[in-house]
Amino acid sequence: MTDTAALSPCPPDEPPVGRMIAMPADTNPEGDIFGGWLLAQMDLAGSSPAFNLARGRCATVAVDSMVFHQPVSVGDEVSIYAKVIRTGRTSIGVHVEAWKRGRGKDEMVRVTEGVFTYVAIDQDRKPRPLPGGE
């Protein structure tokens, strides 16, 4: 596992989209937080700017470039940052980063990142053009 968290020593300047505490129910037998739990939290956070841009319902259609840099432990505060990086006719690409802060610590460390792709959908769950892009 390559520690590329050093490439970005500080979390993004904007406020996090989501913040949560890793709990014992979210662990594997070794006591680390499941990657799937973290992936789900990132998907929820990434959908927020996608929904705002689409002005409505979106569906996750892909997760690309997912990298787990560091493990998350029980009690860690996890902050998730999400930023739109590309748009298409119906799709929105969002770069999502998760950062952790250990209990009683000030330092934040990037633990994972990935690019999530969402598609704007209508009431029939069919792709629809993004507002302004018709």
PDB file of C-alpha atoms in Angstrom:
ATOM      1  CA  MET A   1       0.000   0.000   0.000  1.00  0.00           C
ATOM      2  CA  THR A   2       1.472   3.295  -1.105  1.00  0.00           C
ATOM      3  CA  ASP A   3       1.042   6.217   1.261  1.00  0.00           C
ATOM      4  CA  THR A   4       0.094   8.952  -1.197  1.00  0.00           C
ATOM      5  CA  ALA A   5      -1.748  10.874   1.528  1.00  0.00           C
ATOM      6  CA  ALA A   6       1.433  12.940   1.822  1.00  0.00           C
ATOM      7  CA  LEU A   7       0.679  14.375  -1.637  1.00  0.00           C
ATOM      8  CA  SER A   8      -2.207  16.321  -0.120  1.00  0.00           C
ATOM      9  CA  PRO A   9      -1.287  17.038   3.501  1.00  0.00           C
ATOM     10  CA  CYS A  10      -4.367  19.129   4.257  1.00  0.00           C
ATOM     11  CA  PRO A  11      -8.045  18.455   3.698  1.00  0.00           C
ATOM     12  CA  PRO A  12      -9.809  20.597   1.073  1.00  0.00           C
ATOM     13  CA  ASP A  13     -10.611  24.199   2.008  1.00  0.00           C
ATOM     14  CA  GLU A  14     -14.382  23.798   1.666  1.00  0.00           C
ATOM     15  CA  PRO A  15     -16.454  22.304   4.504  1.00  0.00           C
ATOM     16  CA  PRO A  16     -17.030  18.536   4.456  1.00  0.00           C
ATOM     17  CA  VAL A  17     -20.200  17.211   2.855  1.00  0.00           C
ATOM     18  CA  GLY A  18     -20.505  14.604   5.596  1.00  0.00           C
ATOM     19  CA  ARG A  19     -18.994  13.766   8.956  1.00  0.00           C
ATOM     20  CA  MET A  20     -19.467  10.600  11.021  1.00  0.00           C
ATOM     21  CA  ILE A  21     -17.853   8.501  13.736  1.00  0.00           C
ATOM     22  CA  ALA A  22     -16.675   4.989  12.873  1.00  0.00           C
ATOM     23  CA  MET A  23     -18.479   2.560  15.191  1.00  0.00           C
ATOM     24  CA  PRO A  24     -17.732  -1.024  16.360  1.00  0.00           C
ATOM     25  CA  ALA A  25     -20.612  -2.446  14.277  1.00  0.00           C
ATOM     26  CA  ASP A  26     -18.780  -1.269  11.130  1.00  0.00           C
ATOM     27  CA  THR A  27     -15.630  -3.380  11.673  1.00  0.00           C
ATOM     28  CA  ASN A  28     -14.156  -6.555  10.255  1.00  0.00           C
ATOM     29  CA  PRO A  29     -12.777  -9.328  12.549  1.00  0.00           C
ATOM     30  CA  GLU A  30      -9.424  -7.510  12.791  1.00  0.00           C
ATOM     31  CA  GLY A  31     -11.096  -4.388  14.188  1.00  0.00           C
ATOM     32  CA  ASP A  32     -10.625  -2.147  11.157  1.00  0.00           C
ATOM     33  CA  ILE A  33     -13.582  -0.403   9.558  1.00  0.00           C
ATOM     34  CA  PHE A  34     -14.949  -2.257   6.504  1.00  0.00           C
ATOM     35  CA  GLY A  35     -14.015  -0.641   3.199  1.00  0.00           C
ATOM     36  CA  GLY A  36     -17.647  -1.141   2.126  1.00  0.00           C
ATOM     37  CA  TRP A  37     -18.876   1.049   5.003  1.00  0.00           C
ATOM     38  CA  LEU A  38     -16.505   3.806   3.955  1.00  0.00           C
ATOM     39  CA  LEU A  39     -17.459   3.396   0.293  1.00  0.00           C
ATOM     40  CA  ALA A  40     -21.155   3.758   1.186  1.00  0.00           C
ATOM     41  CA  GLN A  41     -20.496   6.940   3.187  1.00  0.00           C
ATOM     42  CA  MET A  42     -18.510   8.357   0.262  1.00  0.00           C
ATOM     43  CA  ASP A  43     -21.293   7.496  -2.192  1.00  0.00           C
ATOM     44  CA  LEU A  44     -23.841   9.303  -0.023  1.00  0.00           C
ATOM     45  CA  ALA A  45     -21.598  12.361   0.288  1.00  0.00           C
ATOM     46  CA  GLY A  46     -20.734  12.408  -3.423  1.00  0.00           C
ATOM     47  CA  SER A  47     -24.390  12.311  -4.351  1.00  0.00           C
ATOM     48  CA  SER A  48     -25.028  15.624  -2.594  1.00  0.00           C
ATOM     49  CA  PRO A  49     -23.269  17.898  -5.108  1.00  0.00           C
ATOM     50  CA  ALA A  50     -24.555  15.681  -7.951  1.00  0.00           C
ATOM     51  CA  PHE A  51     -28.183  16.103  -6.774  1.00  0.00           C
ATOM     52  CA  ASN A  52     -27.661  19.847  -6.418  1.00  0.00           C
ATOM     53  CA  LEU A  53     -26.253  20.193  -9.925  1.00  0.00           C
ATOM     54  CA  ALA A  54     -28.889  17.900 -11.467  1.00  0.00           C
ATOM     55  CA  ARG A  55     -31.636  19.611  -9.471  1.00  0.00           C
ATOM     56  CA  GLY A  56     -33.134  16.254  -8.700  1.00  0.00           C
ATOM     57  CA  ARG A  57     -32.792  12.535  -8.611  1.00  0.00           C
ATOM     58  CA  CYS A  58     -29.529  10.838  -9.591  1.00  0.00           C
ATOM     59  CA  ALA A  59     -28.267   7.274  -9.653  1.00  0.00           C
ATOM     60  CA  THR A  60     -24.721   6.056  -9.026  1.00  0.00           C
ATOM     61  CA  VAL A  61     -23.484   4.325 -12.166  1.00  0.00           C
ATOM     62  CA  ALA A  62     -19.733   3.926 -11.566  1.00  0.00           C
ATOM     63  CA  VAL A  63     -16.957   4.188  -9.020  1.00  0.00           C
ATOM     64  CA  ASP A  64     -13.508   4.687 -10.533  1.00  0.00           C
ATOM     65  CA  SER A  65      -9.996   5.164  -9.240  1.00  0.00           C
ATOM     66  CA  MET A  66     -10.836   4.068  -5.689  1.00  0.00           C
ATOM     67  CA  VAL A  67      -7.722   4.073  -3.512  1.00  0.00           C
ATOM     68  CA  PHE A  68      -7.545   3.162   0.176  1.00  0.00           C
ATOM     69  CA  HIS A  69      -4.534   4.956   1.668  1.00  0.00           C
ATOM     70  CA  GLN A  70      -4.968   4.272   5.397  1.00  0.00           C
ATOM     71  CA  PRO A  71      -7.225   2.155   7.607  1.00  0.00           C
ATOM     72  CA  VAL A  72     -10.010   3.704   9.673  1.00  0.00           C
ATOM     73  CA  SER A  73     -10.370   2.624  13.303  1.00  0.00           C
ATOM     74  CA  VAL A  74     -13.297   2.552  15.684  1.00  0.00           C
ATOM     75  CA  GLY A  75     -13.816   6.019  17.147  1.00  0.00           C
ATOM     76  CA  ASP A  76     -12.154   7.887  14.285  1.00  0.00           C
ATOM     77  CA  GLU A  77     -14.049  10.935  13.068  1.00  0.00           C
ATOM     78  CA  VAL A  78     -14.407  10.629   9.288  1.00  0.00           C
ATOM     79  CA  SER A  79     -14.961  13.768   7.209  1.00  0.00           C
ATOM     80  CA  ILE A  80     -15.898  13.425   3.559  1.00  0.00           C
ATOM     81  CA  TYR A  81     -15.296  16.069   0.906  1.00  0.00           C
ATOM     82  CA  ALA A  82     -16.879  15.993  -2.552  1.00  0.00           C
ATOM     83  CA  LYS A  83     -16.315  18.176  -5.612  1.00  0.00           C
ATOM     84  CA  VAL A  84     -17.803  17.993  -9.111  1.00  0.00           C
ATOM     85  CA  ILE A  85     -14.965  17.468 -11.583  1.00  0.00           C
ATOM     86  CA  ARG A  86     -16.829  16.841 -14.837  1.00  0.00           C
ATOM     87  CA  THR A  87     -20.247  16.874 -16.420  1.00  0.00           C
ATOM     88  CA  GLY A  88     -21.713  15.296 -19.519  1.00  0.00           C
ATOM     89  CA  ARG A  89     -25.157  15.457 -21.074  1.00  0.00           C
ATOM     90  CA  THR A  90     -26.700  13.334 -18.281  1.00  0.00           C
ATOM     91  CA  SER A  91     -23.706  12.429 -16.090  1.00  0.00           C
ATOM     92  CA  ILE A  92     -21.777  14.078 -13.283  1.00  0.00           C
ATOM     93  CA  GLY A  93     -18.305  13.019 -12.089  1.00  0.00           C
ATOM     94  CA  VAL A  94     -17.540  13.760  -8.439  1.00  0.00           C
ATOM     95  CA  HIS A  95     -14.125  13.410  -6.781  1.00  0.00           C
ATOM     96  CA  VAL A  96     -14.653  12.255  -3.199  1.00  0.00           C
ATOM     97  CA  GLU A  97     -12.046  12.155  -0.414  1.00  0.00           C
ATOM     98  CA  ALA A  98     -12.392  10.773   3.105  1.00  0.00           C
ATOM     99  CA  TRP A  99     -10.176  12.087   5.915  1.00  0.00           C
ATOM    100  CA  LYS A 100      -9.921  10.782   9.464  1.00  0.00           C
ATOM    101  CA  ARG A 101      -9.060  12.332  12.789  1.00  0.00           C
ATOM    102  CA  GLY A 102      -8.258  10.019  15.665  1.00  0.00           C
ATOM    103  CA  ARG A 103      -9.958  10.480  19.022  1.00  0.00           C
ATOM    104  CA  GLY A 104      -8.347  13.317  20.939  1.00  0.00           C
ATOM    105  CA  LYS A 105      -6.095  14.300  18.026  1.00  0.00           C
ATOM    106  CA  ASP A 106      -5.956  17.398  15.834  1.00  0.00           C
ATOM    107  CA  GLU A 107      -4.172  15.949  12.785  1.00  0.00           C
ATOM    108  CA  MET A 108      -6.310  14.812   9.860  1.00  0.00           C
ATOM    109  CA  VAL A 109      -5.113  12.108   7.469  1.00  0.00           C
ATOM    110  CA  ARG A 110      -6.567  11.272   4.069  1.00  0.00           C
ATOM    111  CA  VAL A 111      -7.738   7.670   4.141  1.00  0.00           C
ATOM    112  CA  THR A 112      -9.364   7.124   0.753  1.00  0.00           C
ATOM    113  CA  GLU A 113     -10.450   8.805  -2.455  1.00  0.00           C
ATOM    114  CA  GLY A 114     -12.267   7.961  -5.636  1.00  0.00           C
ATOM    115  CA  VAL A 115     -14.309   9.292  -8.520  1.00  0.00           C
ATOM    116  CA  PHE A 116     -18.031   8.564  -8.451  1.00  0.00           C
ATOM    117  CA  THR A 117     -20.204   8.968 -11.551  1.00  0.00           C
ATOM    118  CA  TYR A 118     -23.886   9.785 -11.176  1.00  0.00           C
ATOM    119  CA  VAL A 119     -26.546  10.048 -13.878  1.00  0.00           C
ATOM    120  CA  ALA A 120     -29.506  12.406 -13.591  1.00  0.00           C
ATOM    121  CA  ILE A 121     -32.721  10.378 -13.887  1.00  0.00           C
ATOM    122  CA  ASP A 122     -36.399  11.192 -14.303  1.00  0.00           C
ATOM    123  CA  GLN A 123     -39.425   9.797 -12.439  1.00  0.00           C
ATOM    124  CA  ASP A 124     -39.266   6.659 -14.635  1.00  0.00           C
ATOM    125  CA  ARG A 125     -35.599   6.136 -13.685  1.00  0.00           C
ATOM    126  CA  LYS A 126     -34.462   6.963 -17.236  1.00  0.00           C
ATOM    127  CA  PRO A 127     -31.466   9.250 -17.890  1.00  0.00           C
ATOM    128  CA  ARG A 128     -32.413  12.885 -18.394  1.00  0.00           C
ATOM    129  CA  PRO A 129     -30.331  15.865 -19.530  1.00  0.00           C
ATOM    130  CA  LEU A 130     -28.739  18.030 -16.869  1.00  0.00           C
ATOM    131  CA  PRO A 131     -30.355  21.463 -16.455  1.00  0.00           C
ATOM    132  CA  GLY A 132     -28.931  23.932 -18.940  1.00  0.00           C
ATOM    133  CA  GLY A 133     -27.383  21.166 -21.033  1.00  0.00           C
ATOM    134  CA  GLU A 134     -30.329  20.247 -23.241  1.00  0.00           C
TER     135      GLU A 134
END
